[in-house]
């Protein structure tokens, strides 16, 4: 029987299946960070259990870390959490990319960078955006802290087989339209629970044409459609990206691995539980207007009446508009912003920064706008600096920071004030996500950069 | 985990769709390295005014919902972040069960949230939209309305002057774990031999392990 990419990865990781269908699934890579792991280690200590495979477990600190004076964590509770991770990694023999490491960064940025993320593997992390790693054809998904403890103790997880959902993007993305727009469009179309219980597989020429970094942006936001994971079959682009990375097999073993990786495609005729086709050629830059990523529209759009929002109840649409301080009839391009955040595991990689830098070059950030540019990792930061991107950002009047999650979730000092409006390249526009009362609009890096310069949203296609 | 067999308690309603875990427990409370102390911070941004007083506008602050243990809400509850702190906060506030509707293809709960709930003895129940609507209407009419949840029989019963029952479906495995209060890690560790076998076999095939 023809198999999907998902079937192939799943079946090669089954340790045991119960008659109930409950499966013990082997985990190849376990990534951990400071926020969702302390209680898991506490659980191990209480039950006198060990970490089964510290060699398959990798840790970094990203959520809490300051992006200015990074070695000086002023908040004592944040500091305690960072110190707890250091202690836990020491006690259990786990490799930690700490603040002093030249490879520290957002967990979903450094995994691929280091070559920890490999096609055909299973990857988990106590973080919902673990779906990012699916861009390599890895089955990667977020788990809770109890499951983190389970993986630490057993290197396995108890799972029920999810359903599959193929989304084919035909055509080619038009100029000025990025992979961020492609995934936002999909979420707008199927809703934030549209893929719950499913693993999404993205296929079609528009996906094939994307770079690895752009694919990561797509898979990253799979969770915002409710999906368990996102997958893109490995191809030459994938193999090219992996070449020479630290944890990737070398020499002859690389060639053999590459052959295997490229076999990881859905067979012709393989069936999915659901399918959907979207024509990428027809897409426009997207801007979210509400309080979840499904509340999104073309940049050319106008805020609708609350009873005219498809798939969202009038009550929830009204609530969202009230929170966002928006009135029906307002053009997206007329919405003025106070802050721009370019960063997060969605859009903080070198290509994202290059794209933003192109827009900022020889221009100035609007005097009313605070602009924060936060590279996803120390490696991204060094690369950007070697290309002189930091100079472009600074010359434009933007703030160039150290790597971390930063204003994506505002656990560190980078936060919005109540009613401040932000154009953000991150993945969640939930109420209060970037600071209590803060208003978030999700966009691509180019759209964020253009908004920083204009002081309001602009259709980036007019600038190209 | 304490076994869950049946439970009777006061119902509270929260008439919102897509309640995300950032709302259930905002990020500033994720800095704790403990498993306790989250109940006070549940729904923090909705529950408290800037001066720290309870916001009378927020549903759960209504006197009629005092002492509630059963939350009835709308679809896609618990979406967003994987933070298990959301479940810890709901449990420590006093909730034993969350009920939400499955609306056609749209599930009652987000996947990771539902998983996290099961691991902490918090029962998540999916009912039909019309059943959830009925509960909303009845709770609006009768303050301090109570409900009994019988997990073994997969039934919820509303105690009004008359009694109304609804049947619910639940994954067999999740039910068994809840009813028996099983330690999942302990159970998986019993499969140690199979895990070891898998490791030996797969190591021979993959260069990166
Ligand atoms: S950048 Fe944002 S979404 Fe990504 S891991 Fe950090 S907090 Fe989570």
XYZ file of C-alpha atoms and ligand atoms in Angstrom:
681
model
C 0.000 0.000 0.000
C 1.356 3.470 -0.834
C 2.465 5.321 2.280
C 2.564 8.955 3.250
C 5.715 10.563 4.583
C 4.047 10.575 7.990
C 3.323 6.819 7.816
C 6.967 6.111 7.030
C 8.348 8.080 9.970
C 5.704 6.852 12.384
C 6.121 3.208 11.507
C 9.891 3.334 11.837
C 9.558 4.617 15.413
C 7.014 2.246 16.898
C 8.458 0.432 19.909
C 5.240 -1.269 20.941
C 1.531 -1.054 20.124
C -1.207 -2.025 22.579
C -4.421 -3.654 21.433
C -6.101 -0.336 22.269
C -4.021 1.287 19.505
C -1.958 3.208 22.029
C 1.618 3.276 20.747
C 4.949 3.653 22.461
C 6.874 5.857 20.037
C 10.662 6.226 20.136
C 12.059 9.759 20.291
C 15.353 10.503 18.514
C 15.903 14.025 19.773
C 14.632 15.692 22.905
C 15.162 19.453 23.081
C 14.615 21.220 26.374
C 14.553 24.813 27.605
C 14.306 26.547 30.951
C 10.552 27.168 31.190
C 8.893 23.780 30.708
C 11.569 21.474 32.127
C 12.175 22.227 35.842
C 9.082 20.370 37.090
C 9.981 17.377 34.910
C 13.416 17.082 36.518
C 11.793 17.523 39.926
C 9.534 14.576 39.046
C 12.546 12.433 38.151
C 14.223 13.250 41.437
C 11.106 12.447 43.463
C 10.791 9.024 41.835
C 14.553 8.324 41.754
C 14.521 7.949 37.989
C 17.366 8.661 35.586
C 17.512 10.277 32.169
C 17.588 7.304 29.815
C 19.474 8.960 26.933
C 21.228 12.173 27.982
C 23.126 11.850 24.677
C 19.871 12.415 22.749
C 18.818 15.327 24.956
C 19.940 18.900 24.222
C 19.193 22.029 26.215
C 19.279 25.767 25.692
C 17.958 28.867 27.440
C 15.887 31.220 25.338
C 12.482 32.238 26.732
C 13.629 34.261 29.715
C 16.897 35.714 28.586
C 17.473 39.458 28.333
C 18.414 40.701 24.863
C 20.382 43.721 26.075
C 22.667 43.013 29.012
C 22.333 39.261 28.698
C 24.636 38.221 31.530
C 22.805 40.454 33.938
C 19.394 38.885 34.548
C 17.799 41.374 36.893
C 14.591 39.465 37.592
C 15.508 37.031 40.400
C 12.759 34.562 39.424
C 13.976 34.414 35.824
C 17.502 33.969 37.079
C 16.441 31.107 39.341
C 14.849 29.352 36.398
C 18.005 29.704 34.300
C 20.097 28.430 37.201
C 17.751 25.473 37.681
C 18.342 24.441 34.057
C 22.117 24.686 34.540
C 21.896 22.553 37.664
C 19.614 19.976 36.028
C 21.864 19.645 32.990
C 24.909 19.214 35.239
C 23.181 16.651 37.465
C 21.793 14.557 34.610
C 24.681 14.943 32.139
C 22.837 16.887 29.431
C 24.549 19.125 26.860
C 23.537 22.737 27.466
C 23.955 25.696 25.126
C 23.946 28.372 27.835
C 24.283 32.140 27.596
C 28.053 31.879 27.318
C 27.784 29.491 24.375
C 28.484 30.848 20.903
C 25.677 28.529 19.727
C 22.942 29.626 22.140
C 19.637 30.692 20.653
C 15.937 29.949 20.350
C 15.553 26.193 20.617
C 13.867 25.882 17.202
C 16.539 27.995 15.556
C 19.558 26.179 16.961
C 18.262 22.624 16.397
C 18.396 22.950 12.596
C 21.507 25.130 12.737
C 23.470 22.499 14.635
C 22.213 19.688 12.444
C 20.297 18.115 15.319
C 17.177 18.260 13.169
C 17.387 15.457 10.611
C 14.903 14.002 8.120
C 13.029 10.915 9.224
C 13.670 11.464 12.934
C 11.220 12.088 15.752
C 11.820 15.301 17.687
C 9.976 16.610 20.714
C 10.297 19.631 22.964
C 8.185 21.132 25.721
C 7.180 23.867 23.340
C 4.346 24.001 20.831
C 6.474 25.431 18.016
C 8.508 22.238 17.822
C 6.493 21.791 14.626
C 9.208 24.005 13.043
C 11.528 21.013 12.615
C 8.991 19.329 10.342
C 10.465 21.444 7.535
C 13.182 18.766 7.290
C 10.759 15.864 7.074
C 11.127 15.117 10.787
C 8.061 14.245 12.845
C 8.363 17.017 15.411
C 5.787 18.114 17.941
C 5.319 20.011 21.176
C 4.612 18.283 24.477
C 3.700 19.256 28.031
C 5.924 18.984 31.075
C 4.558 15.571 32.170
C 5.514 14.279 28.732
C 8.946 15.906 28.993
C 9.431 13.856 32.151
C 8.190 10.754 30.316
C 10.691 11.239 27.494
C 13.528 11.955 29.904
C 12.794 8.713 31.748
C 11.998 6.426 28.811
C 13.127 8.167 25.561
C 9.603 7.297 24.376
C 6.127 8.773 24.375
C 2.708 7.147 24.543
C 0.852 8.296 21.455
C -2.307 7.731 19.510
C -1.808 7.779 15.766
C -2.893 11.187 14.450
C -4.703 11.740 11.155
C -3.050 13.197 8.067
C -3.941 16.354 6.172
C -2.291 17.308 2.895
C -2.205 20.953 1.865
C -0.981 21.457 -1.654
C 0.235 24.891 -2.695
C 0.103 25.133 -6.459
C 1.621 27.963 -8.525
C 4.368 30.270 -7.285
C 4.392 32.953 -4.626
C 4.187 36.406 -6.251
C 6.850 39.029 -5.581
C 6.610 40.472 -2.078
C 4.624 37.511 -0.786
C 6.553 35.291 1.612
C 6.129 31.894 3.236
C 4.748 33.731 6.290
C 1.854 34.952 4.137
C 1.282 31.468 2.795
C 0.875 29.933 6.241
C -1.196 32.845 7.591
C -3.520 32.460 4.616
C -3.972 28.769 5.354
C -4.749 29.421 9.038
C -7.222 32.129 8.027
C -8.909 29.669 5.747
C -9.166 26.603 8.020
C -9.174 28.374 11.408
C -7.069 27.913 14.541
C -8.557 24.472 15.172
C -8.786 23.528 11.506
C -6.066 20.878 11.677
C -6.454 19.690 15.278
C -5.716 15.959 15.555
C -3.875 15.981 12.210
C -0.333 16.092 10.938
C -0.161 18.560 8.066
C 1.956 17.750 5.047
C 2.729 20.704 2.796
C 3.261 19.797 -0.838
C 3.210 21.379 -4.277
C 5.500 23.532 -6.413
C 5.190 26.634 -4.230
C 6.540 24.629 -1.253
C 9.307 22.972 -3.307
C 10.500 26.428 -4.382
C 10.978 27.570 -0.764
C 14.350 27.686 0.986
C 14.789 25.659 4.203
C 14.366 28.803 6.273
C 11.118 29.702 4.526
C 9.896 26.118 5.002
C 10.629 26.402 8.713
C 8.374 29.462 8.898
C 5.542 27.437 7.366
C 5.973 24.402 9.615
C 6.502 26.627 12.668
C 2.953 27.939 12.455
C 1.292 24.544 11.858
C 0.383 24.548 15.544
C -1.543 27.798 15.025
C -3.909 25.788 12.832
C -4.164 23.296 15.711
C -2.040 20.656 13.929
C 0.031 18.160 15.861
C 2.907 18.684 13.443
C 3.788 19.990 9.994
C 5.835 18.069 7.451
C 7.683 18.859 4.246
C 9.374 16.017 2.375
C 13.171 16.279 2.202
C 14.729 17.090 -1.196
C 17.972 18.533 -2.582
C 17.332 21.824 -0.794
C 17.203 19.893 2.501
C 20.344 17.881 1.821
C 22.170 21.030 0.760
C 21.215 22.799 4.003
C 22.369 19.884 6.141
C 25.782 19.525 4.502
C 28.631 20.150 6.928
C 26.544 20.857 10.043
C 27.929 19.742 13.386
C 25.651 16.801 14.224
C 25.063 15.658 10.653
C 26.851 12.445 9.587
C 29.983 13.054 7.562
C 31.646 11.689 4.398
C 30.371 8.311 3.201
C 27.791 8.144 5.962
C 26.416 11.458 4.760
C 25.942 10.141 1.228
C 24.164 7.062 2.504
C 21.992 9.129 4.829
C 21.144 11.506 1.982
C 19.874 8.592 -0.099
C 17.640 7.511 2.761
C 16.418 11.041 3.408
C 15.400 11.533 -0.177
C 13.360 8.325 -0.031
C 11.182 9.988 2.596
C 8.415 11.188 0.326
C 4.758 10.334 0.221
C 4.292 7.556 -2.340
C 2.189 8.326 -5.417
C -1.392 7.435 -4.593
C -0.887 7.552 -0.813
C -4.084 8.654 0.846
C -4.569 11.380 3.442
C -7.525 11.798 5.769
C -8.063 15.275 4.379
C -6.683 17.351 1.514
C -6.844 20.979 0.468
C -5.381 22.902 -2.454
C -4.448 26.584 -2.383
C -3.159 28.536 -5.364
C -0.059 30.367 -4.118
C -0.018 32.614 -7.192
C -3.143 34.375 -5.934
C -1.830 35.242 -2.474
C -1.278 38.747 -1.135
C 0.722 39.893 1.917
C -1.230 39.048 5.085
C -1.865 41.066 8.254
C -3.696 39.722 11.311
C -6.280 42.090 12.717
C -7.602 40.129 15.712
C -6.520 38.116 18.728
C -5.693 34.792 17.132
C -3.726 33.949 13.986
C -6.895 32.889 12.151
C -8.160 36.484 12.280
C -6.168 37.559 9.257
C -6.693 39.257 5.901
C -4.938 40.650 2.839
C -3.064 43.910 3.436
C -5.499 45.505 0.984
C -8.420 44.590 3.266
C -10.790 46.561 5.457
C -11.878 45.599 8.998
C -15.278 43.944 8.489
C -18.427 44.252 10.555
C -18.310 41.722 13.440
C -21.174 39.721 11.932
C -19.354 39.461 8.601
C -16.295 37.520 9.803
C -16.465 33.986 8.432
C -15.972 31.190 10.953
C -15.884 33.458 14.010
C -18.826 34.173 16.298
C -20.085 37.746 16.433
C -19.278 37.898 20.129
C -15.691 36.806 19.651
C -15.206 39.125 16.671
C -16.543 42.050 18.736
C -14.315 41.148 21.660
C -11.279 40.935 19.373
C -12.001 44.292 17.723
C -12.531 45.941 21.079
C -9.280 44.525 22.452
C -7.414 45.543 19.293
C -8.964 49.026 19.293
C -10.202 48.635 15.718
C -13.450 49.746 14.114
C -15.221 48.170 11.143
C -14.449 50.072 7.954
C -10.810 50.836 8.879
C -8.354 50.022 6.096
C -5.462 47.798 7.175
C -3.052 50.245 5.518
C -4.396 53.072 7.701
C -3.553 51.323 10.971
C -0.692 53.192 12.679
C 1.796 51.267 14.811
C 4.068 52.116 17.761
C 6.410 49.135 17.779
C 7.989 46.685 15.368
C 9.382 43.360 16.476
C 11.462 41.331 14.040
C 12.399 38.056 15.663
C 11.045 34.762 17.122
C 11.362 31.154 15.965
C 9.074 32.047 13.058
C 11.182 34.776 11.453
C 14.565 35.448 13.053
C 16.846 33.491 10.761
C 19.471 35.006 8.507
C 17.215 35.141 5.430
C 14.541 36.947 7.427
C 17.081 39.510 8.570
C 18.457 39.910 5.046
C 14.925 40.485 3.749
C 14.265 43.102 6.434
C 17.644 44.759 5.846
C 16.824 45.226 2.171
C 13.816 47.287 3.154
C 15.662 49.284 5.848
C 18.630 50.082 3.612
C 19.127 53.843 3.244
C 15.820 54.503 5.002
C 14.868 55.699 8.472
C 12.503 54.176 10.981
C 9.534 56.464 11.594
C 10.262 58.635 14.633
C 7.126 57.395 16.392
C 8.095 53.730 16.064
C 10.293 51.668 18.382
C 11.935 48.884 16.362
C 13.482 45.796 17.908
C 15.481 43.335 15.824
C 16.330 40.155 17.673
C 18.351 37.449 15.918
C 17.254 33.878 16.590
C 20.666 32.680 17.712
C 24.219 33.747 18.351
C 25.205 32.157 15.042
C 22.564 34.184 13.195
C 23.785 37.280 15.008
C 27.400 36.743 13.981
C 26.410 35.961 10.389
C 24.265 39.106 10.186
C 27.094 41.208 11.590
C 29.591 39.738 9.165
C 27.282 40.820 6.352
C 26.901 44.290 7.845
C 23.152 43.920 8.416
C 23.468 45.260 11.959
C 24.878 48.494 10.536
C 21.911 48.860 8.196
C 19.476 48.316 11.085
C 21.281 50.735 13.388
C 21.646 53.370 10.678
C 17.894 53.142 10.102
C 17.306 53.711 13.818
C 16.391 50.171 14.842
C 17.627 48.377 17.968
C 19.932 45.391 17.308
C 19.811 42.878 20.150
C 21.156 39.580 21.495
C 19.450 36.287 20.664
C 16.367 34.926 22.465
C 12.577 34.714 22.348
C 12.283 38.324 23.457
C 9.040 40.110 22.604
C 7.510 37.016 21.039
C 6.180 36.186 24.486
C 7.603 39.034 26.558
C 8.868 36.948 29.455
C 11.989 39.096 29.477
C 12.017 42.918 29.719
C 11.024 43.364 26.032
C 7.302 44.081 26.359
C 4.476 46.147 24.950
C 2.684 48.667 27.150
C -1.131 48.533 27.329
C -2.688 49.611 24.007
C 0.670 49.782 22.251
C 0.337 48.442 18.727
C 3.007 46.201 17.250
C 3.786 44.823 13.799
C 5.429 41.538 14.714
C 7.071 38.723 12.769
C 6.237 36.248 15.563
C 3.469 33.656 15.554
C 0.855 34.601 18.156
C -1.360 37.650 18.427
C -3.157 36.408 21.530
C -4.380 38.975 24.062
C -1.488 40.095 26.222
C 1.036 37.866 24.455
C 3.566 40.672 23.937
C 2.644 42.486 27.145
C -0.606 43.033 29.026
C -3.015 45.066 26.893
C -0.565 45.072 23.953
C -1.945 44.766 20.421
C -0.159 42.469 17.995
C -0.430 42.249 14.213
C 1.424 39.307 12.660
C 3.246 39.973 9.390
C 6.267 38.908 7.323
C 9.707 40.470 7.970
C 9.452 42.727 4.885
C 6.005 43.907 5.897
C 7.249 44.603 9.440
C 10.237 46.575 8.154
C 8.072 48.619 5.801
C 5.619 49.351 8.621
C 8.524 50.545 10.790
C 9.521 53.064 8.134
C 6.024 54.236 7.202
C 4.601 54.205 10.733
C 1.601 52.227 9.469
C 1.031 49.092 7.416
C 1.921 49.309 3.734
C 1.453 46.891 0.898
C 5.059 45.844 0.396
C 4.362 45.001 -3.227
C 4.191 48.763 -3.957
C 7.751 49.180 -2.679
C 9.364 46.504 -4.805
C -2.378 10.585 40.230
C -5.627 10.385 42.234
C -8.188 8.159 40.510
C -11.217 9.878 38.974
C -14.440 7.895 39.233
C -17.280 10.289 39.705
C -17.643 13.860 40.812
C -20.476 16.216 41.755
C -19.966 19.967 41.735
C -21.130 23.457 40.840
C -21.017 24.406 37.160
C -19.458 27.643 35.919
C -19.818 28.816 32.331
C -17.304 30.712 30.213
C -18.909 31.730 26.927
C -15.771 32.190 24.808
C -14.297 30.263 21.888
C -10.603 29.574 21.313
C -9.517 30.324 24.885
C -5.731 30.041 24.606
C -3.281 28.960 27.285
C -1.735 32.455 27.320
C -5.100 33.584 28.760
C -5.438 30.634 31.124
C -2.043 31.460 32.637
C -0.032 34.449 31.382
C 3.725 34.155 30.872
C 4.846 35.989 33.999
C 3.722 32.973 36.022
C 5.780 30.517 33.979
C 8.972 31.548 35.705
C 8.285 29.396 38.729
C 10.159 26.125 38.923
C 7.471 24.603 41.149
C 4.370 22.622 40.280
C 2.129 24.458 42.746
C 0.925 27.985 43.398
C -0.815 28.633 40.064
C -4.485 28.668 41.144
C -4.401 32.339 42.192
C -3.112 33.315 38.739
C -5.672 31.430 36.657
C -7.099 33.735 33.942
C -5.042 36.509 35.545
C -5.505 39.224 32.894
C -9.256 38.666 32.744
C -9.777 38.042 36.426
C -8.052 41.021 38.032
C -8.234 44.779 37.502
C -4.999 46.809 37.372
C -5.375 47.578 41.113
C -5.452 43.847 41.899
C -9.187 43.680 42.706
C -11.426 41.103 41.038
C -12.904 42.390 37.797
C -16.686 42.068 38.275
C -17.093 41.801 34.483
C -15.268 38.483 34.327
C -17.601 35.488 34.367
C -15.747 33.381 36.934
C -15.771 36.227 39.452
C -19.584 36.082 39.690
C -20.701 35.084 43.210
C -22.948 32.386 41.724
C -19.859 30.516 40.494
C -18.082 30.470 43.846
C -16.827 27.011 44.697
C -17.194 25.770 41.128
C -15.402 22.592 40.049
C -16.843 22.112 36.562
C -16.139 24.545 33.737
C -18.384 24.566 30.687
C -16.995 26.552 27.777
C -16.835 26.755 23.962
C -14.765 24.959 21.337
C -10.954 24.839 20.901
C -10.313 25.500 24.590
C -6.614 25.417 25.542
C -5.183 26.257 22.137
C -1.756 27.822 21.682
C 1.214 27.295 23.945
C 2.037 23.823 25.298
C 2.451 25.152 28.851
C 1.202 22.540 31.318
C 1.030 25.397 33.833
C -2.416 26.081 32.300
C -3.670 22.715 33.501
C -1.954 23.090 36.872
C -3.700 26.463 37.303
C -7.143 25.056 36.429
C -6.677 22.099 38.771
C -5.312 24.210 41.609
C -8.194 26.662 41.240
C -10.431 23.684 41.910
C -11.596 22.446 38.525
C -12.024 18.714 38.097
C -13.637 18.736 34.664
C -13.807 20.970 31.600
C -16.684 20.519 29.176
C -16.740 21.949 25.651
C -18.530 21.191 22.394
C -17.194 19.535 19.261
C -18.559 21.680 16.446
C -18.417 19.538 13.301
C -14.713 19.342 12.430
C -13.734 21.723 15.209
C -12.783 19.879 18.388
C -13.590 20.926 21.896
C -9.967 21.015 23.040
C -6.537 21.610 21.551
C -4.398 18.451 21.394
C -1.548 19.321 23.746
C -3.928 20.802 26.322
C -6.084 17.676 26.290
C -2.985 15.519 26.738
C -1.695 17.645 29.582
C -5.100 17.483 31.277
C -5.152 13.701 31.217
C -1.750 13.557 32.912
C -3.010 15.706 35.764
C -6.326 14.042 36.452
C -8.315 16.842 34.822
C -11.143 15.279 32.836
C -11.933 16.922 29.482
C -15.379 16.082 28.089
C -16.629 16.717 24.572
C -20.404 17.090 24.208
C -22.601 17.930 21.262
C -23.049 21.674 20.579
C -26.771 21.518 21.386
C -26.039 19.802 24.710
C -23.523 22.465 25.658
C -26.014 25.166 24.624
C -28.579 23.542 26.900
C -26.174 23.594 29.841
C -25.420 27.269 29.193
C -29.132 28.085 29.215
C -29.834 26.105 32.349
C -26.934 27.590 34.272
C -28.158 31.058 33.260
C -31.585 30.230 34.722
C -30.493 28.435 37.861
C -27.625 29.777 39.947
C -25.438 27.189 41.661
C -26.584 24.523 39.228
C -24.823 21.262 39.935
C -23.745 18.362 37.817
C -22.543 14.828 38.457
C -19.919 13.323 36.224
C -19.737 9.574 36.143
C -16.592 8.670 34.254
C -17.027 4.917 34.441
C -20.442 5.168 32.822
C -19.394 8.102 30.582
C -22.368 10.198 31.624
C -22.954 13.708 32.912
C -26.137 14.503 34.818
C -27.460 17.985 35.461
C -29.283 18.372 38.770
C -32.126 20.734 38.220
C -35.604 20.238 39.584
C -35.609 17.551 36.897
C -32.484 15.564 36.002
C -30.986 15.614 32.527
C -28.207 13.295 31.411
C -25.862 13.300 28.461
C -23.578 10.504 27.321
C -20.006 11.303 26.293
C -17.289 9.472 24.398
C -13.764 9.237 25.728
C -10.573 7.551 24.557
C -10.321 4.116 26.215
C -6.728 4.595 27.275
C -7.296 8.044 28.754
C -10.313 6.739 30.638
C -8.421 3.797 32.096
C -5.569 6.026 33.218
C -7.953 8.473 34.887
C -10.166 5.868 36.528
C -7.201 3.937 37.904
C -4.987 6.965 38.515
C -2.112 5.212 36.714
C 1.514 6.347 36.595
C 2.207 6.390 32.872
C 5.979 6.618 33.199
C 5.990 3.564 35.452
C 3.923 1.674 32.877
C 6.241 2.619 30.026
C 9.284 1.656 32.067
C 7.840 -1.873 32.240
C 8.484 -1.999 28.473
C 12.170 -1.407 29.022
C 13.162 -4.579 27.161
C 11.237 -3.517 24.064
C 12.778 -0.041 24.217
C 16.248 -1.564 24.475
C 15.567 -3.841 21.505
C 14.360 -0.917 19.453
C 17.493 1.053 20.285
C 19.818 -1.754 19.231
C 18.003 -2.320 15.951
C 17.612 1.311 14.963
C 21.174 2.191 15.933
C 22.393 -0.282 13.372
C 20.428 1.555 10.678
C 20.959 5.197 11.444
C 24.295 6.980 11.549
C 23.137 9.853 13.672
C 22.162 7.899 16.765
S 10.288 32.529 19.885
Fe 8.241 32.630 20.727
S 7.124 30.939 19.884
Fe 9.294 30.579 19.507
S 9.957 29.288 21.201
Fe 10.326 31.407 21.786
S 8.479 32.050 22.860
Fe 7.983 30.180 21.770
